[in-house]
Short mmCIF file of C-alpha atoms in Angstrom, two decimals:
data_model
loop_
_atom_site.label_atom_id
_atom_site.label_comp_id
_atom_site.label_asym_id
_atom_site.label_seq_id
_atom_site.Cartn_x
_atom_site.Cartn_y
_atom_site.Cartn_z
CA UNK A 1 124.11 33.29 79.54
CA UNK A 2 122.43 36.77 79.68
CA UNK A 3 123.33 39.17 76.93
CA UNK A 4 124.79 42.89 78.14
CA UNK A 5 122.65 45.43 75.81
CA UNK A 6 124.16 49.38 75.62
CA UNK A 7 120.83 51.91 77.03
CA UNK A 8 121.49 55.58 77.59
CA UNK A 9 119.52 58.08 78.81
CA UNK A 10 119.45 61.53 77.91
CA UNK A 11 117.72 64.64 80.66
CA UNK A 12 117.58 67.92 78.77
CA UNK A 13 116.00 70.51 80.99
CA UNK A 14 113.29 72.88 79.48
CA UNK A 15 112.94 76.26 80.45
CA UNK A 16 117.20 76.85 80.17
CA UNK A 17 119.15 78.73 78.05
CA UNK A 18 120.50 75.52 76.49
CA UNK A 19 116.56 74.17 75.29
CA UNK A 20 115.03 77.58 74.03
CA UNK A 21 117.73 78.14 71.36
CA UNK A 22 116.48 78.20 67.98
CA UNK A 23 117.48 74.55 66.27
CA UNK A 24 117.89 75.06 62.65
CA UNK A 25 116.25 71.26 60.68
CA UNK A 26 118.88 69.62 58.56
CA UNK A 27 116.22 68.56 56.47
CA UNK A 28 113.67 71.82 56.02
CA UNK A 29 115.63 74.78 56.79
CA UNK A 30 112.54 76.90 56.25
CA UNK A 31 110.72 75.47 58.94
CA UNK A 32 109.30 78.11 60.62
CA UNK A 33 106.33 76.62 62.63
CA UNK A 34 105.06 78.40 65.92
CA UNK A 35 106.71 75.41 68.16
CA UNK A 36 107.67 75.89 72.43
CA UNK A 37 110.95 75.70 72.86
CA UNK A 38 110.63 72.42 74.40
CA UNK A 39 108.94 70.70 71.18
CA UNK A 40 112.03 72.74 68.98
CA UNK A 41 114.23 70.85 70.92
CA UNK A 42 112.15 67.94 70.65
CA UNK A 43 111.74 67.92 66.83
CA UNK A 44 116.17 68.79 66.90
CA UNK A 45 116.23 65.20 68.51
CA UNK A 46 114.14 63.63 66.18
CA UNK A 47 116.03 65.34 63.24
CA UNK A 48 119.49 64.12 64.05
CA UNK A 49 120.83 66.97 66.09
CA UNK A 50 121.32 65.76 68.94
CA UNK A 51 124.89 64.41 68.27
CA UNK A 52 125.80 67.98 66.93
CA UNK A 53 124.34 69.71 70.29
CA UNK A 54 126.02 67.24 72.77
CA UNK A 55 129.16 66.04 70.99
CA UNK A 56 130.78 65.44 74.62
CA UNK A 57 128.03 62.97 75.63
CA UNK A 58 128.80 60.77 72.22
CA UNK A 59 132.55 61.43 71.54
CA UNK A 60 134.18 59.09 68.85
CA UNK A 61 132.49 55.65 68.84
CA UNK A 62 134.94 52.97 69.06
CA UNK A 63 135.34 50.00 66.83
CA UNK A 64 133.71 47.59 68.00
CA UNK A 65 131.18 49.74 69.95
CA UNK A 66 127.45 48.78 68.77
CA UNK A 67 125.56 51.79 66.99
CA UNK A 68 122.73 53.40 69.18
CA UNK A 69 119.35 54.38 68.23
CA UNK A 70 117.27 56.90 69.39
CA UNK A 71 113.75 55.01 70.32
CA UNK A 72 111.89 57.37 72.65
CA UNK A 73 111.53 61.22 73.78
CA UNK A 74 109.30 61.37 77.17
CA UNK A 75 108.27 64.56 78.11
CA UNK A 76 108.44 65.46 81.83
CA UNK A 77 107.44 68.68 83.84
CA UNK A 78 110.15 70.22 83.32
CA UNK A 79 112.87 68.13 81.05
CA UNK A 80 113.01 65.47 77.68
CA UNK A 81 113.90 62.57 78.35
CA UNK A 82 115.72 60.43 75.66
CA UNK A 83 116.20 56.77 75.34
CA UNK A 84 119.01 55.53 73.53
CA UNK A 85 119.85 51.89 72.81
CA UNK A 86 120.44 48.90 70.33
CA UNK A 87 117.20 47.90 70.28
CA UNK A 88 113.81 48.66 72.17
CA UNK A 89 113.92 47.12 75.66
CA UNK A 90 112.31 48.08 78.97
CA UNK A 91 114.58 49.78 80.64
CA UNK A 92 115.61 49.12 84.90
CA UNK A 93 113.93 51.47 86.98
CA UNK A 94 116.02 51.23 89.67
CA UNK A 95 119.24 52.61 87.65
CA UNK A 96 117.43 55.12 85.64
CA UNK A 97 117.90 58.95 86.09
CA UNK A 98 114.20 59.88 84.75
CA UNK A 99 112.99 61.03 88.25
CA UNK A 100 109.21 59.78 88.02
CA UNK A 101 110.98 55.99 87.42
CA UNK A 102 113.52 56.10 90.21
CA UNK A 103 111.67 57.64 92.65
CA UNK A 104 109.07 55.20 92.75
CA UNK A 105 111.53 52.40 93.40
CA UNK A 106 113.02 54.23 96.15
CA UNK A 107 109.96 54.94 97.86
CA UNK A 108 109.21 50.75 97.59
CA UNK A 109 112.68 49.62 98.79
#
């Protein structure tokens, strides 16, 4: 019997309002390197605040829903993408919404 594993995907467009805020780092307020907006955003993913920008995506976990982990930020032309899941695992092309994954399985079916 096949096991059901939890994988979300995240698209945040660059070049919005929404990406070139300025992200404050839990961990070194001071950080004031000369970052694009896109790698601020970026580095606010990697430093936790992504469940603080996008409480609506996450809401209030249930109890016996399995803990996510963030596992990979792609960078496209003009978005981030990031993977979410219990564990590392290729994810299905065909049901993905990164547009350089679907797209290519659309063009073969």
């Amino acid at each position: 019997m096949e096991k059901n594993t939890v994988q979300k995907e995240i698209l945040l467009l660059t070049g919005t309002t929404f990406s070139s805020r300025q992200y404050q780092d839990k961990d070194d307020p001071g950080n004031s390197r000369n970052l694009s907006p896109a790698e601020q955003l970026e580095e606010a993913c990697w430093s936790g605040l992504l469940y603080d920008m996008l409480p609506e995506v996450f809401g209030q976990p249930a109890a016996d829903e399995k803990k996510l982990y963030m596992w990979e930020i792609k960078e496209g032309k003009s978005f981030l993408e990031v993977e979410l899941g219990e564990f590392p695992e290729e994810k299905d092309k065909y049901f993905s919404i990164d547009p350089y994954s679907f797209l290519e399985t659309k063009i073969l079916s």
